Short mmCIF file of C-alpha atoms in Angstrom, two decimals:
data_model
loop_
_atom_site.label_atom_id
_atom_site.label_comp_id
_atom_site.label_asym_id
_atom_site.label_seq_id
_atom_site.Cartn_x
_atom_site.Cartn_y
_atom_site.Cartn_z
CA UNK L 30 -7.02 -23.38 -8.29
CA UNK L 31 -10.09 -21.41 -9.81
CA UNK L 32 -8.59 -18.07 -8.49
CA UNK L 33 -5.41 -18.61 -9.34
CA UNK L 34 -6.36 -19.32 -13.28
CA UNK L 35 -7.98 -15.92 -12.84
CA UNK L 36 -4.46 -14.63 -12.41
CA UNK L 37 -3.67 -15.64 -16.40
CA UNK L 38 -6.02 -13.05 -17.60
CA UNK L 39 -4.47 -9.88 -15.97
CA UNK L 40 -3.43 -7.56 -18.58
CA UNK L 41 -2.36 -5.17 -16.33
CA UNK L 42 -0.30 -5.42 -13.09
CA UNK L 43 2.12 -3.72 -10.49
CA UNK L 44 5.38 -5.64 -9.84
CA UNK L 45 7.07 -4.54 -6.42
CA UNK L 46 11.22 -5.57 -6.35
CA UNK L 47 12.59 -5.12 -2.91
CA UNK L 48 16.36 -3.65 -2.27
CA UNK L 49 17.68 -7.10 -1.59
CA UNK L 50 16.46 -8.51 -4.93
CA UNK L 51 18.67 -5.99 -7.21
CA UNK L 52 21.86 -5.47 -4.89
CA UNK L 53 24.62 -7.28 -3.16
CA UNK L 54 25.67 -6.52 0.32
CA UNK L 55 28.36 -3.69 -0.08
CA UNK L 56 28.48 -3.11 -3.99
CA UNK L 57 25.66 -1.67 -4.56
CA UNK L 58 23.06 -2.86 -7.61
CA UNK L 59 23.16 -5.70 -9.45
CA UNK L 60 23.63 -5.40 -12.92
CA UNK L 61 23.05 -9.03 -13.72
CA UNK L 62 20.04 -9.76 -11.64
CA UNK L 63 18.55 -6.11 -13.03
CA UNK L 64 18.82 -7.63 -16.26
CA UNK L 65 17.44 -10.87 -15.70
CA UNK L 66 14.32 -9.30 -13.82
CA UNK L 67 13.85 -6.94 -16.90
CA UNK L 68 13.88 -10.18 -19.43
CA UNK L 69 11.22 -11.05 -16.89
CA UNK L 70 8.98 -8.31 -17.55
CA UNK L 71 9.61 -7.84 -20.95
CA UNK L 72 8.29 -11.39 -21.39
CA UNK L 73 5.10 -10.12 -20.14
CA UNK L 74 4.91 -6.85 -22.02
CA UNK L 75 5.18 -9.14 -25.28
CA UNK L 76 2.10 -10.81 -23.77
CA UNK L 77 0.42 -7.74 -24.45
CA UNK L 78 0.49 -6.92 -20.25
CA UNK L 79 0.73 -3.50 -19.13
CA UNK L 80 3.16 -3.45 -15.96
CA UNK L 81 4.09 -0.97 -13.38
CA UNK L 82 7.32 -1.71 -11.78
CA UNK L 83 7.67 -0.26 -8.43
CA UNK L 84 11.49 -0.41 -7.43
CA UNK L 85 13.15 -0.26 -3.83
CA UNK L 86 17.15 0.45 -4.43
CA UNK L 87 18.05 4.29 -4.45
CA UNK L 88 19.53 4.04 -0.69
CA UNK L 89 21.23 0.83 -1.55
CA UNK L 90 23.04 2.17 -4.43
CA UNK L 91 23.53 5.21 -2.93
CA UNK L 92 25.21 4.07 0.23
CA UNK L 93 27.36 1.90 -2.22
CA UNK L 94 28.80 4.94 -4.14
CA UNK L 95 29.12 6.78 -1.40
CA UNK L 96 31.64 4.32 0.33
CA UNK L 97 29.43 3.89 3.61
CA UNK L 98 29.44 1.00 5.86
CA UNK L 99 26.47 1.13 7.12
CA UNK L 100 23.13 2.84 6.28
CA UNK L 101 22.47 6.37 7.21
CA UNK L 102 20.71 7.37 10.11
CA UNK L 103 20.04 11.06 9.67
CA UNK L 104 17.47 12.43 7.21
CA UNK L 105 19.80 14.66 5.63
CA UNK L 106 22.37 11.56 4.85
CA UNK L 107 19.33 9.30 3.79
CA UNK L 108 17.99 12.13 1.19
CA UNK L 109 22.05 12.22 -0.51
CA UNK L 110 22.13 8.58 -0.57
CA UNK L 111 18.95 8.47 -2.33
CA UNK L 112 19.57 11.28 -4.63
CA UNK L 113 23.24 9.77 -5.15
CA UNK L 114 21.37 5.88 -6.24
CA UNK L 115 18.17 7.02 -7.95
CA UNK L 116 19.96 7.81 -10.94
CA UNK L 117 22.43 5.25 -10.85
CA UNK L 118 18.98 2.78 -10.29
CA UNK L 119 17.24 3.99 -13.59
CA UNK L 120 20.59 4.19 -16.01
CA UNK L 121 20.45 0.19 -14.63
CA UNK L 122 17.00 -0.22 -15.58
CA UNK L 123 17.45 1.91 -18.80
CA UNK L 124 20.63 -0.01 -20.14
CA UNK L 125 18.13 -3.59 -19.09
CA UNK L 126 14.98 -2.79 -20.71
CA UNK L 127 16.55 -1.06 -23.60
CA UNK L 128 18.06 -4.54 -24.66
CA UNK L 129 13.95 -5.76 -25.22
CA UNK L 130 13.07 -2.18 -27.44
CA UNK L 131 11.12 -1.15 -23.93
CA UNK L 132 10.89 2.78 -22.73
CA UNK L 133 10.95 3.20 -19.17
CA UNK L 134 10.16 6.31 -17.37
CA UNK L 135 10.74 7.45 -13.69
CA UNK L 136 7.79 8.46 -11.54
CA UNK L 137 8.94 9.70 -7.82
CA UNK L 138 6.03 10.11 -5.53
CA UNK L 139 5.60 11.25 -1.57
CA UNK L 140 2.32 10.56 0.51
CA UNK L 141 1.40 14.21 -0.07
CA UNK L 142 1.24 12.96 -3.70
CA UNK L 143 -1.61 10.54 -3.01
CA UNK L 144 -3.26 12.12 -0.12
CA UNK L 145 -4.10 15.48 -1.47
CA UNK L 146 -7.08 14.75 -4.25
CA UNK L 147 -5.73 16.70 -7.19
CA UNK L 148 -2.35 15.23 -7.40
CA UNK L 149 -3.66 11.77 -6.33
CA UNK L 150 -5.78 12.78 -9.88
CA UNK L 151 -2.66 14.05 -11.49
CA UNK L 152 -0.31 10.82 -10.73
CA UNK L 153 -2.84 8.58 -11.85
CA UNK L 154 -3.01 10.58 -15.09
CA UNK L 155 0.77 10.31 -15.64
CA UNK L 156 1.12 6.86 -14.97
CA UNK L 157 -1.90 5.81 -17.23
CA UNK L 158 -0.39 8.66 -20.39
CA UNK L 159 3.02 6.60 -19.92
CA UNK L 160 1.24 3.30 -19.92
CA UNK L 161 -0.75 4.11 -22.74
CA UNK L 162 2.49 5.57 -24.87
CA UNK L 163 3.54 2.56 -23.76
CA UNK L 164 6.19 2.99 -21.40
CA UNK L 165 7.03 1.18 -18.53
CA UNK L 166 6.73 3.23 -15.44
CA UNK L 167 9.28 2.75 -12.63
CA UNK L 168 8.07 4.18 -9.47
CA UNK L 169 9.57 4.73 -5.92
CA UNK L 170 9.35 7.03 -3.15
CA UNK L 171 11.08 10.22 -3.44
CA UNK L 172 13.27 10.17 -0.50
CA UNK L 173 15.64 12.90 -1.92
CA UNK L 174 12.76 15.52 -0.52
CA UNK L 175 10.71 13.16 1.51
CA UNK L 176 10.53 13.22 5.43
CA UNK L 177 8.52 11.61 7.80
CA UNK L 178 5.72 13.57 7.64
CA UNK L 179 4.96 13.18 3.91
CA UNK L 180 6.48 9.55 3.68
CA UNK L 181 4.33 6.50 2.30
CA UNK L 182 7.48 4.45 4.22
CA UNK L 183 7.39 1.56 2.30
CA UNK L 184 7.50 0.20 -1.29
CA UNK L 185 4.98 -2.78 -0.35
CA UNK L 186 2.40 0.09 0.51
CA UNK L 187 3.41 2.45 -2.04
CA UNK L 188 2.98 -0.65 -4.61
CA UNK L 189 -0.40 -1.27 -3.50
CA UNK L 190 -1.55 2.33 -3.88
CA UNK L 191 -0.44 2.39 -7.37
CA UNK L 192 -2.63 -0.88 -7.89
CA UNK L 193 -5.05 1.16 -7.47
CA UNK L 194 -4.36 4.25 -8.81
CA UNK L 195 -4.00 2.39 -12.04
CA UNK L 196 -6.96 0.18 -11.45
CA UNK L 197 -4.40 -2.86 -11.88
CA UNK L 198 -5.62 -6.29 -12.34
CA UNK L 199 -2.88 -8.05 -10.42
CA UNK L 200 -0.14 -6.91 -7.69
CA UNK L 201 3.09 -8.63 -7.03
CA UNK L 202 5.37 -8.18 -4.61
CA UNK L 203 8.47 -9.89 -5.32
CA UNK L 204 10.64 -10.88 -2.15
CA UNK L 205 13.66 -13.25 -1.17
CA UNK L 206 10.93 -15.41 0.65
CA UNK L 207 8.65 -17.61 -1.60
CA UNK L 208 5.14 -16.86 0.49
CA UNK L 209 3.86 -16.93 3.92
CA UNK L 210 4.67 -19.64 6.39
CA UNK L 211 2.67 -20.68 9.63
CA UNK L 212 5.96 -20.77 11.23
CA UNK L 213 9.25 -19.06 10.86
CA UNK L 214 10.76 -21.37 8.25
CA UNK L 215 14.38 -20.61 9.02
CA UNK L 216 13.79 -21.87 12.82
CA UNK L 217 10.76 -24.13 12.75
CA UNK L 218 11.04 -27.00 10.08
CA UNK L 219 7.51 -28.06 10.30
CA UNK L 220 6.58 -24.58 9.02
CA UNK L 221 4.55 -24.80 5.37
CA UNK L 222 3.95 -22.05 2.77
CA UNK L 223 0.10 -20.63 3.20
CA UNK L 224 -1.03 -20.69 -0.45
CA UNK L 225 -4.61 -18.61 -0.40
CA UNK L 226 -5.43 -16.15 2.23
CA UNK L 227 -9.46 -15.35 1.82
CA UNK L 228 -8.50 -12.24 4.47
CA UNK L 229 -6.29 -10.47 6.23
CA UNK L 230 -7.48 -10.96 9.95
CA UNK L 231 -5.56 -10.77 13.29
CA UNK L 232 -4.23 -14.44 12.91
CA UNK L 233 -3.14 -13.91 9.87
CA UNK L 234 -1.15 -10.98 10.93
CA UNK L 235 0.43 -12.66 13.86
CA UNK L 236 2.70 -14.87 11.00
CA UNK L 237 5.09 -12.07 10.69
CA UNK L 238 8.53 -13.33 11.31
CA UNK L 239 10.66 -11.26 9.22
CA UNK L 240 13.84 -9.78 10.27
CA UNK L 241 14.96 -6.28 8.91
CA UNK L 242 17.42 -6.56 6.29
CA UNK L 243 20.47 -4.13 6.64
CA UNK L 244 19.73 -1.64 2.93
CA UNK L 245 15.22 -3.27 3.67
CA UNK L 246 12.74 -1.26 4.87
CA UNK L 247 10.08 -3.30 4.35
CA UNK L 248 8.89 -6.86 5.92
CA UNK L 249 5.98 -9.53 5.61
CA UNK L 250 4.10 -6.82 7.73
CA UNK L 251 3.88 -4.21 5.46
CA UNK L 252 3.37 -6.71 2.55
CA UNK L 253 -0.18 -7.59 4.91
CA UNK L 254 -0.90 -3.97 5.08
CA UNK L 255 -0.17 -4.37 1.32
CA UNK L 256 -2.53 -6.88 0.49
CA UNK L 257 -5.88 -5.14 2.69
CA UNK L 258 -4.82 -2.15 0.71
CA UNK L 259 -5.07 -4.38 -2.44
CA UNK L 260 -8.24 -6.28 -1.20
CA UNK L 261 -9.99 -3.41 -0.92
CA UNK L 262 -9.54 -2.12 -4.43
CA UNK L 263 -10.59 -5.33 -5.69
CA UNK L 264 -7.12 -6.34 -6.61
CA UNK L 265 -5.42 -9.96 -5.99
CA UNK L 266 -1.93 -9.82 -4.35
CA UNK L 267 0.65 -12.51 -4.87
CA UNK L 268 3.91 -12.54 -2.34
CA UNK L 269 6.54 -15.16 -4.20
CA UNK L 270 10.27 -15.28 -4.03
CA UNK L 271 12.54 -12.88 -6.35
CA UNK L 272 14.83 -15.51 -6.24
CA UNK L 273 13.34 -18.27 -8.68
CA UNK L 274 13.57 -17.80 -12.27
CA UNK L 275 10.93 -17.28 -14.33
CA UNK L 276 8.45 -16.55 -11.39
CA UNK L 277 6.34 -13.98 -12.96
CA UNK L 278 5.81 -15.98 -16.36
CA UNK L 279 4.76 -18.98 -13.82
CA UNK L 280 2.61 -16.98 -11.75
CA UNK L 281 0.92 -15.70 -15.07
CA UNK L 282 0.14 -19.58 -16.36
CA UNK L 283 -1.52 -20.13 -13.05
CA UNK L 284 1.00 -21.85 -11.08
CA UNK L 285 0.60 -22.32 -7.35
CA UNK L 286 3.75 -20.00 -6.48
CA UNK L 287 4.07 -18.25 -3.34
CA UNK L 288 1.04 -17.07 -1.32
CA UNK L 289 -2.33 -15.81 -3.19
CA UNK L 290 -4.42 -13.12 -1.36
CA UNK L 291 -7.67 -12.92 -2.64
CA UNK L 292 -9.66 -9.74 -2.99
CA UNK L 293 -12.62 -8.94 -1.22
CA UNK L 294 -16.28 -9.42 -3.33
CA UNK L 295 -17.68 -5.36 -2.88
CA UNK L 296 -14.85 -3.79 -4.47
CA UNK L 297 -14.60 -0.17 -2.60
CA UNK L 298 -15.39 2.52 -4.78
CA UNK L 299 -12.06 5.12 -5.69
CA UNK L 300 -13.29 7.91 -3.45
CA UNK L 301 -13.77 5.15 -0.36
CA UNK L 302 -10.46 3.86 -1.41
CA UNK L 303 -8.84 7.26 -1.58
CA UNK L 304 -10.36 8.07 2.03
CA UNK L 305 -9.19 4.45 3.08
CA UNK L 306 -5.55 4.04 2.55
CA UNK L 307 -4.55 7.04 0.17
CA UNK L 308 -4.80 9.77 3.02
CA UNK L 309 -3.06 9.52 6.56
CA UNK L 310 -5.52 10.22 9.12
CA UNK L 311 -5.68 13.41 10.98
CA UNK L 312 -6.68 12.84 14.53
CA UNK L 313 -8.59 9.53 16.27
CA UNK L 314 -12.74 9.41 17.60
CA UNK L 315 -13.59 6.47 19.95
CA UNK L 316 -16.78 5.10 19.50
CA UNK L 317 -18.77 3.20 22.30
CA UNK L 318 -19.69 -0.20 21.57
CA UNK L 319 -23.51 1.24 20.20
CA UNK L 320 -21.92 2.72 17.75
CA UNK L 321 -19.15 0.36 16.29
CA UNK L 322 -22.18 -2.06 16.12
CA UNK L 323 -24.22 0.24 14.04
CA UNK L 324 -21.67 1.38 11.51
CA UNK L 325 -20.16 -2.10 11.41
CA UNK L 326 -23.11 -4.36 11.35
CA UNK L 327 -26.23 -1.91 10.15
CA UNK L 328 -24.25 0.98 7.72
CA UNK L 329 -24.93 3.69 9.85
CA UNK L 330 -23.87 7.01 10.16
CA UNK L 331 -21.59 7.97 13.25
CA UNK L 332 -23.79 10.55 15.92
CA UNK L 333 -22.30 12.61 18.46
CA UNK L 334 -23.72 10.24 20.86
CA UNK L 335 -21.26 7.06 19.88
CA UNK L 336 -18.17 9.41 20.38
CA UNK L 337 -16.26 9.02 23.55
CA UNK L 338 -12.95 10.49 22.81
CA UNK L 339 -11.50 12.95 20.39
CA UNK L 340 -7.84 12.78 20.15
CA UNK L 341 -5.74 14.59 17.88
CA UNK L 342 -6.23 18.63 16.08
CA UNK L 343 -7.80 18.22 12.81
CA UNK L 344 -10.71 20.72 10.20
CA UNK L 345 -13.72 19.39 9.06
CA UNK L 346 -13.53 17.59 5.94
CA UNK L 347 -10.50 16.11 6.97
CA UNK L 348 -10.00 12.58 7.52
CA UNK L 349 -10.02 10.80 10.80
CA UNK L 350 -9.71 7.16 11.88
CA UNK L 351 -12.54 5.64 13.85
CA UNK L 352 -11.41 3.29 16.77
CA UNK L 353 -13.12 0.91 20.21
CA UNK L 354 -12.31 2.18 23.53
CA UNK L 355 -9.09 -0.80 23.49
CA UNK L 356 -7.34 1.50 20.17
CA UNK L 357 -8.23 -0.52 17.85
CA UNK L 358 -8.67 1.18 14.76
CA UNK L 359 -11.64 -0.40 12.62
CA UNK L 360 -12.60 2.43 10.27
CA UNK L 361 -12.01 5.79 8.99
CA UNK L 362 -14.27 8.57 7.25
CA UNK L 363 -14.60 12.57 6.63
CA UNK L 364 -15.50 14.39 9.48
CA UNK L 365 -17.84 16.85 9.44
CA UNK L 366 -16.94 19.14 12.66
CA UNK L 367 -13.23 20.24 13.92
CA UNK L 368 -11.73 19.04 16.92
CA UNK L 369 -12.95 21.76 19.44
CA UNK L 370 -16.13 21.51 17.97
CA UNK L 371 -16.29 17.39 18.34
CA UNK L 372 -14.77 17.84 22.08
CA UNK L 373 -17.56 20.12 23.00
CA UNK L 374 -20.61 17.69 21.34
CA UNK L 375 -19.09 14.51 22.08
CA UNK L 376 -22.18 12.02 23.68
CA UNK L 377 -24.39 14.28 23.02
CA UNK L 378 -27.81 13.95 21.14
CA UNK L 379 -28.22 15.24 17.96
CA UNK L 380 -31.12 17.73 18.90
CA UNK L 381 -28.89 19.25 21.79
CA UNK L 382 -25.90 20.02 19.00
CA UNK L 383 -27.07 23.82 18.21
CA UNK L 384 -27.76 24.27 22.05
CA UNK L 385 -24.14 23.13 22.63
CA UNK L 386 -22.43 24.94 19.87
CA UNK L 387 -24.60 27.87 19.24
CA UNK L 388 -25.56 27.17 15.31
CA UNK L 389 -27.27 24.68 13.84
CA UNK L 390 -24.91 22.15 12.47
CA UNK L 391 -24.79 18.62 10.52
CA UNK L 392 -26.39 15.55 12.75
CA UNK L 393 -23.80 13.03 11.57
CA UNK L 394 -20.18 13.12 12.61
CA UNK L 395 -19.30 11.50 9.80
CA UNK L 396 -21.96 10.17 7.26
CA UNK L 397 -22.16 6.46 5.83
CA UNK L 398 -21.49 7.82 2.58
CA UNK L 399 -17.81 8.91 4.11
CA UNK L 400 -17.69 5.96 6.04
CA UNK L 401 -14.95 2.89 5.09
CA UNK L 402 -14.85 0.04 7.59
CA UNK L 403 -11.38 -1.43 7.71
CA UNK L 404 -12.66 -4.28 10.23
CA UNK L 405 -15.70 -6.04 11.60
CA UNK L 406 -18.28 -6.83 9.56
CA UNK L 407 -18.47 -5.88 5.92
CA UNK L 408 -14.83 -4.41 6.36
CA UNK L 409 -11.84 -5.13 4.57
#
């Protein structure tokens, strides 16, 4: 109960609404549960919180308006559906918070948005100017413009990245489930709500028994992926059900709602954040076991001699994820040498690397001070 009276002091959090909170099934949004979730948050705000709503919806609205059936499977159709709903989404939100004297202002955002430095720099300037004029940012993925390539994909991820772009105190994703279950609750009636998970590991992510939602993107395994994001920045994540009113008020007093994921103790600094989970990673290295075991266990740099496989075309300075010979990804970092280059050094020493290559170059692969483990120990 300790660390969930530590949730009554954050003054400012990131609120994540999925599609099926704020529509019905073929009419589009919700005016009445818009409004009710915006008395929510305005209950907060005249706690003297700052919040960050990020909102799911466009496609939902927009498949509504446009009289479809079902929703679109193309890009193109998916970019006018969106386009068609985002506005319709934030007159909704507009006409809601309006009602409580609160601004809110639209913030549209793409992976390229968070993965290249300067605008990562630039959105986190926005949102903080709006939050300090004190407006209440609504955020979502642009999907008029966005395709797969430069998608974040979901608004549970996207949420967490704006935790910590805004160095939030609190995340909260707000879902028609109320936590999560050892069991799939809807087929196994001995199943029972987790309430604190210390860590996101392997067991943990085997409890994902979500079904895809006809207008939802997301599930309980992107809301995982959600919380390492959040652990890692130092940030507590809450999953609670949509559904019950008043959640976010209760949540706030320090009521035992939903499921509590605590935050890891050695907060990642922004950059190792940034290199973490802000920027999709370029190509793949596998490491021996020697070398997992040294950057894991003794915060070591990774030498050509631990790489076994270089997968993937990608520049130095770009970011790569770091993975065992079985695939599985435990960390990623900056790498210091291209592809062809890494290819041509890979096992080798570190005094045979100008023989190899012809020039003199770095001894690390990636250095420690690059370096994020994601797994193992000391990782997220």
């Amino acid at each position: 109960m300790g660390a969930r009276r530590g949730l009554t002091r954050a003054r400012r959090l990131v609120l994540k609404v999925g599609s099926g909170l704020i529509t019905s099934p073929g009419e589009g949004l919700d005016a009445k549960r818009i409004k009710a979730l915006a008395g929510d948050i305005a209950a907060l705000v005249a706690e003297h919180r700052e919040v960050a709503l990020v909102s799911s919806g466009a496609i939902a609205a927009g498949i509504a308006r446009l009289g479809l059936t079902s929703r679109p499977r193309s890009i193109p159709e998916k970019q006018a559906a969106a386009a068609v709903g985002q506005s319709a989404l934030m007159w909704h939100y507009e006409q809601a918070f309006k009602r409580h004297g609160i601004k809110v202002g639209q913030v549209l955002l793409t992976s390229q948005d968070i993965s290249d430095r300067g605008r990562y720099l630039n959105a986190r300037n926005t949102l903080l100017a709006l939050l300090d004029f004190g407006v209440l940012p609504i955020v979502n993925e642009n999907d008029t413009v966005a395709v797969d390539e430069i998608k974040v994909g979901d608004n549970d991820n996207l949420a967490a990245l704006v935790a910590h772009l805004i160095d939030a105190d609190l995340l909260v994703l707000l879902t028609d489930v109320d936590g999560l279950y050892t069991g799939d609750p809807r087929r196994d009636p001995s199943a029972r709500r987790i309430e604190t998970v210390e860590a996101v590991t392997d067991e943990i992510r085997k409890l994902c028994f979500d079904e895809v939602g006809r207008v939802s993107v997301g599930g309980m395994a992107t809301k995982l992926e959600a919380a390492q994001k959040a652990g890692a920045s130092g940030i507590p994540m809450v999953i609670a059900s949509g559904r019950e009113p008043g959640t976010l008020g209760r949540l706030l007093k320090g009521e035992p709602l939903g499921t509590h994921f605590l935050p890891r103790d050695d907060r990642l600094a922004a950059r190792k954040r940034w290199i973490a989970f802000a920027v999709p990673p370029q190509g793949r290295l596998t490491v021996d076991a020697g070398a997992r075991k040294a950057l894991t266990e003794r915060g070591k740099s990774l030498l050509p001699s631990g790489v076994v496989g270089v997968q993937g075309e990608f520049s130095a300075g770009e970011v790569v994820a770091l993975a065992e010979p079985d695939g599985q990804e435990f960390a990623r970092g900056l790498v210091n040498y291209d592809a062809g280059e890494l290819r041509k050094i890979r096992g080798a020493k570190t005094s045979e690397i100008e023989k190899v290559l012809g020039y003199k170059g770095l001894a690390e692969v990636i250095h420690r001070d690059n370096l994020v483990v994601l797994s193992g120990p000391g990782g997220c």
